[in-house]
Coordinates of C-alpha atoms in Angstrom, one line a residue:
Chain H
M4 CA 15.7 -34.5 36.2
K5 CA 12.9 -33.0 36.6
M6 CA 10.0 -33.1 34.7
I7 CA 8.4 -29.1 34.3
I8 CA 4.5 -29.2 33.6
A9 CA 3.0 -26.0 33.2
I10 CA -0.9 -25.3 32.9
I11 CA -0.7 -21.2 31.2
Q12 CA -3.1 -19.0 29.6
P13 CA -2.4 -19.0 25.0
H14 CA -2.0 -15.3 25.0
K15 CA 1.2 -15.6 27.4
L16 CA 2.4 -18.4 25.5
E17 CA 4.9 -16.4 23.7
D18 CA 6.6 -14.0 26.6
V19 CA 7.0 -17.5 28.6
K20 CA 9.1 -18.5 25.4
Q21 CA 11.4 -15.9 25.5
E22 CA 11.8 -16.5 28.7
L23 CA 12.7 -19.2 28.4
Y24 CA 15.3 -18.9 25.7
K25 CA 16.6 -16.4 27.5
A26 CA 17.4 -18.8 30.7
N27 CA 18.9 -20.9 26.9
V28 CA 15.8 -23.3 28.1
N29 CA 15.5 -24.9 24.3
L30 CA 13.8 -27.9 24.1
L31 CA 9.5 -27.7 25.0
T32 CA 6.7 -29.4 24.2
V33 CA 3.3 -27.8 23.0
N34 CA -0.2 -29.0 24.0
E35 CA -3.8 -26.9 23.5
V36 CA -5.4 -27.7 26.1
L37 CA -9.2 -27.0 28.2
G38 CA -10.2 -27.0 31.7
H39 CA -10.3 -24.5 34.6
G40 CA -9.2 -24.3 38.2
R41 CA -10.8 -21.5 41.0
Q42 CA -12.1 -19.6 38.2
K43 CA -14.5 -22.4 37.5
G44 CA -14.6 -21.4 33.3
I45 CA -17.1 -19.5 31.4
T46 CA -20.8 -18.8 30.1
E47 CA -21.4 -20.3 26.4
V48 CA -25.1 -19.9 24.2
Y49 CA -26.0 -21.8 21.7
R50 CA -29.7 -20.8 20.2
G51 CA -30.8 -19.6 22.5
V52 CA -29.4 -22.8 25.3
R53 CA -27.2 -21.4 28.0
E54 CA -24.2 -23.7 28.6
S55 CA -21.8 -22.2 31.3
G56 CA -18.6 -23.8 33.8
N57 CA -17.3 -24.7 29.8
L58 CA -13.6 -25.6 30.0
L59 CA -11.4 -22.4 29.2
R60 CA -8.6 -22.5 26.4
K61 CA -5.1 -23.4 28.8
I62 CA -1.5 -24.4 26.8
R63 CA 0.2 -27.5 29.1
L64 CA 4.3 -26.7 28.0
E65 CA 6.3 -29.7 28.9
I66 CA 9.7 -29.2 29.8
C67 CA 12.5 -31.8 30.6
V68 CA 15.6 -30.8 32.0
N69 CA 18.2 -31.5 34.4
D70 CA 19.0 -30.7 37.9
D71 CA 20.6 -27.6 37.0
F72 CA 18.4 -25.8 35.1
V73 CA 15.1 -26.9 37.5
D74 CA 15.3 -22.8 39.0
A75 CA 15.9 -20.7 35.8
T76 CA 13.0 -23.3 33.9
L77 CA 10.1 -21.8 36.7
N78 CA 12.1 -18.6 37.0
A79 CA 11.4 -18.3 32.8
I80 CA 7.9 -19.3 33.4
M81 CA 6.7 -18.0 36.6
T82 CA 8.4 -14.4 34.4
G83 CA 6.6 -15.3 31.1
A84 CA 3.2 -16.6 32.3
R85 CA 2.1 -14.0 35.7
T86 CA -0.6 -11.5 34.8
G87 CA -1.1 -11.2 39.0
E88 CA -4.9 -12.1 37.8
T89 CA -6.5 -15.5 38.3
G90 CA -6.6 -17.5 35.7
D91 CA -2.2 -18.1 35.7
G92 CA -2.2 -21.0 35.5
K93 CA 0.6 -23.8 37.7
I94 CA 3.7 -25.8 38.2
F95 CA 4.5 -29.4 39.0
I96 CA 7.3 -30.9 39.0
L97 CA 8.0 -34.2 38.9
P98 CA 11.0 -36.3 39.1
M99 CA 12.1 -37.9 36.2
E100 CA 13.4 -41.8 35.4
D101 CA 15.1 -42.3 33.1
C102 CA 15.2 -40.1 30.2
L103 CA 16.6 -42.1 26.5
R104 CA 17.9 -40.0 22.7
I105 CA 16.3 -42.0 20.1
R106 CA 18.3 -41.4 17.1
T107 CA 21.0 -42.3 19.8
G108 CA 20.8 -44.4 22.0
E109 CA 22.2 -41.8 24.5
K110 CA 20.9 -42.0 27.4
G111 CA 20.2 -40.6 30.7
K112 CA 21.8 -36.6 32.0
V113 CA 23.6 -36.3 27.4
A114 CA 20.4 -37.9 26.8
V115 CA 17.7 -34.6 27.9
G116 CA 20.4 -32.4 26.5
Chain Z
M20 CA 19.6 -2.6 -6.1
K21 CA 19.1 -5.8 -8.6
R22 CA 16.0 -6.1 -7.4
F23 CA 14.9 -2.6 -7.7
I24 CA 15.9 -2.2 -11.6
F25 CA 13.7 -5.1 -11.6
L26 CA 10.9 -3.9 -10.2
L27 CA 11.3 -1.1 -12.5
I28 CA 11.3 -3.5 -15.9
V29 CA 8.1 -5.3 -14.7
L30 CA 6.4 -1.8 -13.9
A31 CA 7.0 -0.2 -16.7
C32 CA 6.3 -3.1 -19.0
P33 CA 2.9 -2.8 -18.7
F34 CA 2.4 1.2 -19.6
L35 CA 5.1 -0.1 -22.9
M36 CA 2.6 -2.8 -23.9
F37 CA -0.4 0.5 -23.7
A38 CA 1.8 3.0 -25.2
A39 CA 2.2 0.9 -28.4
D40 CA -1.2 -0.2 -28.1
A41 CA -3.0 2.9 -28.0
A42 CA -0.8 4.6 -31.2
L43 CA -1.4 1.0 -33.8
A44 CA -4.3 -0.6 -32.2
V45 CA -7.0 2.2 -32.2
P46 CA -9.0 1.1 -34.4
A47 CA -9.9 -2.4 -33.4
V48 CA -10.6 -0.7 -29.8
S49 CA -13.2 1.5 -31.5
A50 CA -14.9 -1.6 -32.2
V51 CA -15.5 -1.7 -28.6
A52 CA -17.4 0.6 -29.1
V53 CA -20.6 1.3 -27.3
A54 CA -23.6 1.1 -28.1
A55 CA -26.6 3.5 -28.1
P56 CA -28.3 3.2 -24.6
A57 CA -31.0 1.4 -24.1
A58 CA -34.3 3.3 -24.2
A59 CA -36.8 2.0 -21.5
S60 CA -37.1 -1.5 -19.2
N61 CA -35.7 -4.9 -21.1
S62 CA -35.5 -8.0 -19.7
G63 CA -31.5 -8.0 -20.5
D64 CA -30.8 -5.7 -18.2
I65 CA -33.5 -6.0 -15.6
S66 CA -31.9 -9.6 -15.2
W67 CA -28.1 -9.0 -15.9
M68 CA -28.5 -6.2 -12.8
L69 CA -30.4 -8.8 -10.4
I70 CA -27.8 -11.3 -11.2
S71 CA -25.2 -8.2 -10.2
S72 CA -26.6 -7.2 -7.1
A73 CA -26.5 -10.6 -5.8
L74 CA -23.1 -11.1 -6.0
V75 CA -22.6 -7.5 -5.0
L76 CA -24.2 -9.1 -2.0
L77 CA -22.3 -11.7 -1.8
M78 CA -18.7 -10.2 -1.7
T79 CA -20.0 -9.4 2.1
P80 CA -20.2 -12.6 3.8
G81 CA -16.9 -13.4 0.6
L82 CA -15.2 -10.3 3.2
A83 CA -15.9 -12.4 5.8
F84 CA -14.6 -15.0 5.5
F85 CA -11.0 -13.0 4.1
Y86 CA -10.5 -10.9 6.9
G87 CA -12.1 -13.8 9.0
G88 CA -9.0 -16.2 8.3
L89 CA -6.8 -13.7 8.6
V90 CA -8.0 -13.3 12.7
R91 CA -6.4 -15.5 15.5
R92 CA -9.3 -18.1 16.3
K93 CA -10.3 -16.4 19.2
N94 CA -11.4 -13.1 17.3
I95 CA -13.4 -15.0 14.0
L96 CA -16.8 -15.4 15.4
G97 CA -16.4 -11.4 16.2
V98 CA -14.9 -10.8 12.0
L99 CA -18.2 -13.2 10.3
M100 CA -21.0 -11.4 13.4
Q101 CA -19.4 -7.4 11.7
C102 CA -19.8 -7.8 8.3
F103 CA -22.8 -10.5 8.7
M104 CA -23.8 -7.6 11.0
A105 CA -23.5 -5.1 7.6
M106 CA -26.0 -6.8 5.4
A107 CA -28.2 -7.0 8.2
V108 CA -28.5 -3.2 9.6
I109 CA -27.0 -0.9 6.8
S110 CA -29.6 -3.0 4.1
L111 CA -32.4 -1.3 6.4
Q112 CA -31.1 2.3 6.9
W113 CA -30.5 1.6 3.1
V114 CA -34.7 1.3 2.6
L115 CA -35.4 4.0 5.2
F116 CA -32.8 7.2 4.8
G117 CA -29.7 5.5 2.8
Y118 CA -31.1 5.0 -0.7
S119 CA -33.0 9.2 -0.2
L120 CA -29.6 11.1 1.5
S121 CA -27.6 9.6 -1.6
F122 CA -29.5 9.4 -4.7
A123 CA -32.8 12.2 -3.4
P124 CA -32.7 15.6 -5.9
G125 CA -31.2 18.1 -2.8
N126 CA -27.9 20.1 -3.1
G127 CA -24.8 19.2 -3.4
F128 CA -23.7 17.6 -0.4
I129 CA -26.5 15.3 0.9
G130 CA -29.5 14.2 -1.8
G131 CA -33.2 14.9 0.1
L132 CA -36.2 13.6 1.4
K133 CA -37.9 12.6 -1.7
Y134 CA -37.5 9.0 -1.5
I135 CA -37.3 8.4 2.3
G136 CA -38.6 5.0 3.7
L137 CA -38.3 4.2 -0.5
N138 CA -41.5 6.5 -1.4
N139 CA -41.7 7.8 -4.7
V140 CA -39.8 4.7 -5.5
G141 CA -40.9 2.1 -8.0
M142 CA -41.3 0.0 -11.1
E143 CA -40.8 3.8 -13.7
P144 CA -37.7 4.4 -14.7
A145 CA -34.8 4.7 -12.5
P146 CA -33.2 8.6 -12.6
Y147 CA -29.8 7.5 -12.9
A148 CA -31.2 4.4 -15.6
P149 CA -34.0 5.2 -17.7
N150 CA -33.1 1.7 -18.8
I151 CA -34.1 -0.6 -15.2
P152 CA -37.3 0.1 -13.0
H153 CA -35.9 2.5 -9.9
Q154 CA -36.3 -0.1 -6.9
L155 CA -33.9 -2.3 -9.2
F156 CA -31.4 0.8 -9.8
M157 CA -32.3 1.1 -5.2
I158 CA -31.3 -3.0 -4.9
F159 CA -27.9 -2.3 -7.1
Q160 CA -26.9 0.5 -4.6
M161 CA -27.7 -0.9 -1.4
M162 CA -25.8 -3.8 -1.8
F163 CA -22.8 -1.6 -2.5
A164 CA -23.8 0.4 1.0
V165 CA -23.8 -3.2 3.4
I166 CA -20.1 -3.9 2.1
T167 CA -18.8 -0.4 2.7
P168 CA -18.7 -0.2 6.5
A169 CA -17.7 -4.1 6.1
L170 CA -14.3 -3.5 4.7
I171 CA -13.5 -0.3 7.0
I172 CA -13.4 -3.3 9.5
G173 CA -10.3 -4.9 9.4
A174 CA -8.7 -2.8 10.3
F175 CA -9.8 -3.1 13.7
A176 CA -10.6 -6.2 13.5
E177 CA -10.4 -8.7 17.8
R178 CA -10.6 -5.6 20.0
M179 CA -13.9 -3.7 18.5
K180 CA -16.7 -4.0 21.4
F181 CA -19.9 -5.1 19.7
S182 CA -22.2 -2.6 20.6
A183 CA -20.3 0.2 20.0
Y184 CA -20.0 -1.0 16.8
I185 CA -23.1 -1.4 15.2
I186 CA -23.7 2.4 16.1
F187 CA -20.0 3.5 14.6
S188 CA -21.1 1.9 11.2
L189 CA -24.9 3.2 11.2
L190 CA -23.4 6.3 11.7
W191 CA -21.2 6.0 9.4
A192 CA -23.2 5.3 6.1
T193 CA -25.3 8.0 7.1
L194 CA -22.8 10.6 7.6
V195 CA -20.0 9.6 5.6
Y196 CA -21.1 7.4 2.9
N197 CA -24.4 8.6 2.2
P198 CA -22.9 12.4 1.3
L199 CA -20.1 11.0 -0.8
C200 CA -22.4 8.6 -2.9
H201 CA -24.1 11.3 -3.8
W202 CA -21.3 13.9 -4.6
V203 CA -20.3 11.1 -7.4
W204 CA -22.8 9.6 -7.9
G205 CA -26.5 10.9 -6.8
G206 CA -26.0 14.2 -8.5
G207 CA -23.5 16.1 -6.5
W208 CA -20.8 18.6 -6.2
L209 CA -18.3 16.1 -7.6
Q210 CA -20.3 14.8 -10.6
K211 CA -20.9 18.1 -12.4
L212 CA -17.2 18.4 -12.0
G213 CA -16.7 15.6 -14.3
V214 CA -15.1 12.9 -12.1
M215 CA -15.1 9.3 -12.5
D216 CA -16.1 7.0 -10.4
F217 CA -17.4 3.8 -12.4
A218 CA -18.2 2.1 -9.9
G219 CA -17.4 2.6 -6.8
G220 CA -12.8 3.7 -6.5
I221 CA -14.2 7.2 -4.3
V222 CA -16.6 6.0 -2.9
V223 CA -16.2 3.1 -1.6
H224 CA -12.6 2.1 -1.7
I225 CA -11.6 5.2 -0.9
S226 CA -13.9 6.0 2.5
A227 CA -13.2 2.9 3.8
G228 CA -9.8 2.9 3.0
F229 CA -9.0 6.6 5.0
A230 CA -11.9 5.2 7.4
A231 CA -9.8 2.7 8.7
L232 CA -6.6 4.2 9.1
V233 CA -8.0 6.9 11.0
T234 CA -9.4 4.3 13.3
A235 CA -6.9 2.3 13.2
I236 CA -5.2 5.0 15.0
I237 CA -7.0 6.4 16.6
I238 CA -8.0 2.4 18.3
G239 CA -4.4 1.7 19.2
K240 CA -2.0 -1.4 19.2
R241 CA -4.0 -4.9 20.4
R242 CA -2.8 -6.2 23.4
N243 CA 0.1 -8.9 24.1
H244 CA 0.6 -9.6 20.2
T245 CA 3.5 -9.0 18.3
D246 CA 3.6 -7.4 15.5
S247 CA 3.7 -10.5 12.7
P248 CA 0.3 -11.2 11.6
T249 CA -0.9 -14.1 13.0
P250 CA -3.5 -16.2 10.4
H251 CA -5.4 -19.0 12.4
N252 CA -6.7 -20.4 8.6
L253 CA -5.7 -18.7 5.4
P254 CA -7.9 -21.6 3.5
F255 CA -10.8 -19.4 4.8
T256 CA -9.3 -16.5 3.4
V257 CA -8.4 -17.9 0.2
L258 CA -11.5 -19.1 -0.4
G259 CA -13.0 -15.3 0.7
A260 CA -10.9 -13.6 -1.5
G261 CA -12.3 -16.4 -4.2
L262 CA -16.3 -14.8 -3.5
L263 CA -14.4 -11.5 -3.2
W264 CA -13.4 -12.1 -7.2
F265 CA -16.1 -13.9 -8.0
G266 CA -18.5 -10.9 -6.1
W267 CA -16.7 -8.4 -8.4
F268 CA -17.9 -9.2 -11.4
G269 CA -21.4 -7.9 -10.5
F270 CA -19.7 -4.5 -8.5
N271 CA -17.6 -3.2 -11.9
A272 CA -19.1 -5.2 -14.4
G273 CA -23.4 -4.6 -13.2
S274 CA -22.1 -0.3 -12.8
S275 CA -22.7 -0.4 -16.4
L276 CA -26.0 -1.2 -15.1
A277 CA -27.0 -2.8 -18.4
A278 CA -26.3 -5.8 -20.4
N279 CA -24.0 -3.7 -22.7
N280 CA -20.7 -4.2 -24.0
V281 CA -19.5 -1.3 -21.3
A282 CA -20.8 -3.9 -18.7
I283 CA -18.2 -6.9 -21.1
S284 CA -15.7 -4.7 -21.5
A285 CA -15.6 -3.8 -17.3
F286 CA -15.5 -7.2 -16.9
L287 CA -12.8 -7.9 -18.8
S288 CA -10.8 -5.0 -17.4
T289 CA -11.7 -6.2 -13.9
N290 CA -10.3 -10.0 -14.4
I291 CA -7.4 -8.5 -16.0
A292 CA -5.8 -6.4 -13.5
A293 CA -7.2 -9.1 -10.6
A294 CA -5.0 -11.5 -12.4
A295 CA -1.5 -9.2 -13.4
A296 CA -2.2 -7.8 -9.4
A297 CA -2.0 -11.5 -7.7
L298 CA 1.2 -12.2 -9.9
T299 CA 2.4 -8.8 -9.3
W300 CA 2.7 -9.5 -5.3
A301 CA 3.7 -13.2 -5.8
V302 CA 6.4 -11.7 -8.1
I303 CA 7.9 -9.1 -5.9
E304 CA 7.4 -12.0 -2.7
W305 CA 9.3 -14.5 -4.8
I306 CA 12.0 -11.5 -5.1
N307 CA 11.9 -10.4 -1.5
M308 CA 11.4 -12.6 -0.2
G309 CA 12.6 -16.2 -1.1
K310 CA 9.0 -18.0 -2.4
P311 CA 5.6 -16.2 -3.1
T312 CA 3.4 -17.1 -0.2
M313 CA -0.4 -18.0 -0.5
L314 CA -1.7 -15.4 1.5
G315 CA 0.7 -12.8 -0.9
T316 CA -1.4 -13.6 -4.7
A317 CA -4.6 -13.7 -2.7
T318 CA -4.0 -10.3 -1.4
G319 CA -2.5 -8.5 -4.3
A320 CA -5.8 -10.1 -6.2
V321 CA -7.9 -8.4 -3.7
A322 CA -6.0 -4.8 -4.2
G323 CA -5.8 -5.7 -8.0
L324 CA -10.1 -5.9 -8.2
A325 CA -10.0 -2.9 -5.2
T326 CA -7.6 -0.6 -7.4
V327 CA -9.2 -1.0 -11.1
T328 CA -13.0 -0.3 -9.7
P329 CA -13.1 2.9 -10.6
A330 CA -11.6 2.5 -13.8
S331 CA -12.8 -1.2 -14.9
G332 CA -15.7 0.4 -17.2
F333 CA -13.7 3.6 -18.3
I334 CA -10.1 1.9 -19.6
G335 CA -8.7 -1.0 -22.0
I336 CA -6.9 -4.5 -21.2
W337 CA -3.7 -2.5 -21.0
G338 CA -5.1 -0.1 -18.8
A339 CA -6.8 -2.6 -16.9
M340 CA -2.9 -4.4 -16.9
A341 CA -1.0 -1.8 -16.1
I342 CA -3.0 -0.8 -13.2
G343 CA -2.9 -4.8 -12.3
V344 CA 0.9 -4.8 -11.9
S345 CA 1.2 -1.2 -10.3
T346 CA -1.6 -1.1 -8.1
S347 CA 0.7 -4.8 -5.8
I348 CA 4.0 -2.7 -6.4
I349 CA 2.4 0.2 -4.5
C350 CA -0.3 -1.8 -2.4
Y351 CA 3.2 -4.2 -1.1
L352 CA 5.3 -1.4 -0.3
A353 CA 2.1 0.5 2.1
V354 CA 1.7 -3.0 3.8
G355 CA 4.9 -3.8 4.2
M356 CA 6.5 -0.7 4.7
L357 CA 4.1 2.3 5.4
K358 CA 3.0 0.2 9.1
P359 CA 5.5 -0.9 10.2
K360 CA 7.2 2.8 9.8
F361 CA 5.1 3.8 11.2
K362 CA 3.5 1.9 14.3
Y363 CA -0.7 2.3 13.8
D364 CA -2.2 -1.3 14.5
D365 CA -4.9 -1.3 10.7
T366 CA -5.3 -5.0 11.2
L367 CA -6.0 -6.9 8.2
D368 CA -4.3 -4.2 5.8
A369 CA -8.1 -2.3 4.9
F370 CA -5.6 0.5 4.3
G371 CA -2.8 -0.5 2.5
V372 CA -4.9 -2.8 0.0
H373 CA -8.0 -0.7 -0.2
G374 CA -7.6 3.1 0.8
I375 CA -4.0 3.4 -0.2
G376 CA -6.0 0.5 -4.1
G377 CA -8.9 3.3 -4.6
L378 CA -6.4 6.6 -4.4
W379 CA -4.5 5.0 -6.7
G380 CA -7.0 3.2 -9.0
T381 CA -8.9 7.1 -9.5
L382 CA -6.0 8.6 -10.1
M383 CA -4.7 5.9 -12.3
T384 CA -8.7 6.2 -14.1
G385 CA -7.5 10.3 -14.8
L386 CA -4.7 8.4 -17.1
F387 CA -6.2 5.2 -18.5
A388 CA -9.3 6.6 -19.1
S389 CA -10.6 6.2 -23.2
K390 CA -14.2 7.3 -24.9
L391 CA -13.9 4.3 -27.1
I392 CA -13.9 1.9 -24.8
N393 CA -17.0 4.1 -22.9
S394 CA -18.5 6.9 -24.8
A395 CA -20.4 7.9 -21.1
G396 CA -16.7 9.5 -19.9
S397 CA -14.3 11.3 -20.3
N398 CA -10.6 10.8 -22.3
G399 CA -7.8 10.4 -19.4
L400 CA -4.2 11.6 -19.8
F401 CA -2.8 9.7 -21.9
F402 CA -4.9 10.3 -24.5
G403 CA -4.9 14.0 -24.5
N404 CA -7.3 15.0 -21.6
P405 CA -4.7 16.0 -18.9
H406 CA -7.9 18.2 -17.4
Q407 CA -9.2 14.7 -16.4
F408 CA -7.0 13.7 -14.1
L409 CA -5.8 17.6 -12.4
V410 CA -10.2 16.2 -11.3
Q411 CA -9.6 12.9 -10.9
C412 CA -7.2 14.2 -7.5
V413 CA -9.6 16.5 -6.6
G414 CA -11.8 14.1 -6.1
A415 CA -10.4 11.6 -4.9
F416 CA -8.7 14.3 -2.2
A417 CA -11.6 16.3 -1.2
A418 CA -12.9 12.2 -0.2
V419 CA -9.5 11.2 1.6
G420 CA -9.7 14.8 3.8
Y421 CA -13.5 14.3 4.1
T422 CA -14.0 11.2 5.3
V423 CA -11.1 11.3 8.1
A424 CA -12.1 14.7 9.6
V425 CA -15.9 12.8 10.2
T426 CA -14.8 9.5 10.5
A427 CA -12.9 11.0 13.5
V428 CA -15.4 12.6 14.6
L429 CA -18.2 9.9 14.8
Y430 CA -16.2 7.5 16.9
K431 CA -14.6 9.2 18.7
L432 CA -18.5 10.5 19.9
V433 CA -19.6 6.7 19.7
D434 CA -16.3 6.6 22.2
V435 CA -17.2 9.5 24.1
F436 CA -21.1 7.5 24.6
L437 CA -20.6 3.9 24.6
G438 CA -16.3 3.2 24.8
V439 CA -15.4 1.3 21.8
R440 CA -12.5 -0.8 22.5
V441 CA -13.1 -3.7 24.6
D442 CA -11.5 -4.1 27.7
D443 CA -8.2 -5.9 28.3
K444 CA -9.5 -9.0 30.1
K445 CA -12.4 -9.5 27.0
E446 CA -9.8 -8.5 24.6
V447 CA -7.9 -11.7 25.8
L448 CA -10.4 -13.9 25.6
G449 CA -10.9 -13.2 22.4
L450 CA -14.5 -11.6 21.0
D451 CA -16.0 -14.7 19.6
V452 CA -17.1 -15.9 23.8
S453 CA -16.4 -12.6 25.6
E454 CA -18.9 -10.9 23.2
H455 CA -21.1 -12.9 21.8
N456 CA -20.7 -16.1 24.4
E457 CA -19.7 -18.6 21.3
R458 CA -17.1 -20.9 20.4
A459 CA -15.7 -21.2 16.8
Y460 CA -14.3 -24.3 17.3
T461 CA -14.4 -27.5 19.8
L462 CA -10.5 -28.9 20.4
I463 CA -12.2 -32.0 22.2
E464 CA -15.4 -33.3 20.5

């Protein structure tokens, strides 16, 4: 069982979702987050006061999958989110201890889905 | 098929009522006939026209919210800024030379330079409305000039460069709006022909709506965007629609240029058409999609308001109702079928609502206009004067042709010198940050 966390550009969310559905991965949580990597964010100006280094909007996906789905999920995110420019984001893969479905109390592989 | 028949029945109702009303209740309507034109300036007319001017000005920020709620949230300031800048730029253009090109004595095509910089525009009686001072007439007309270029914004929202927008709208106001205004209201050839446009169906809505179609087609689709609409804040859109409805009373009832019976009747037609159109749109959605939507109802109201504009001071209540019901059906088809079929990205349906609505309203004026409502107008086809319908067709299609041609040329001109469209990276980032260095909403705090 793995937890996959991906930080992507907001306008690529729709593409990533479509790729995930194609790979038969239908369970995901989406967060809106702020952040920046090497591109150092953007500059904003309010009434003449310049604020540089401001954070960019990003989308954070959390997807928990069984081991045999990991590669398919990673590929789907890569295909959907990649533009080749800086700011495309990153994917983190974490080991996952266990999982519990609240409605039924099922645990482990079945609960992940 | 059942749905189709139902729609036909809905469409036919007000027409039948209109026919019955026209046949039976003519003497009752004549009681609403206009008073004799007032002579010199009087405080009643002056105060109504000052208030109307302010009402019409409020429509531009209203439109900004109507449009702003419909775009993705990274672009709302871009839209608000474009609308707000129209208030600044076109107000000055109007005072400096726009009013003169529209209303000064000139040839059939464009006004002269007699009123340039507001020379000869003082407190004397206005040439087109002797009951109010000339300067007040100019102020009222200024607000129309401001909102017209702002209407086009809906077509190219989310992807136009701000600098290019300013130059484009300035050129468009000068070379499309000012001539059309002169043709219809300033003593130009359409006015001489007898075209009736009470408050701007041709001058405002056909011109802006068809300019929207042209710009939407030339600028191309938005990138990274599916064809489904992505409104980020529908309450803003409803707020905007409310402000538009409110301001439209100044637009239409104010266009009688006096506090008189025509103003009352225009006020009433405006409200009836907006109400009928809002209800009709909701009913269509209910039948077609299973549920009526807030966005659809608000869009219907605006379509009704746009369509009744040219007719408002010339028609009775059943004419207004027929216009309201039919406009929603037609605009619904334009937005829901025409646009997907031809695949142009008229982002916020400026053409589908204002272009189609303005055209429909202008033609309907030729059907429903009655001298019983406004003795200064003419009768329409339904009151035994088919010639008027023909005249309305000529006026409407001349305006369409002129607008389409000149808008395309102006767009290309600006594109050569400035580049109209923002580059991909800026479009992805959103116009708020990339064109204005600021953001509408924060995520944290």
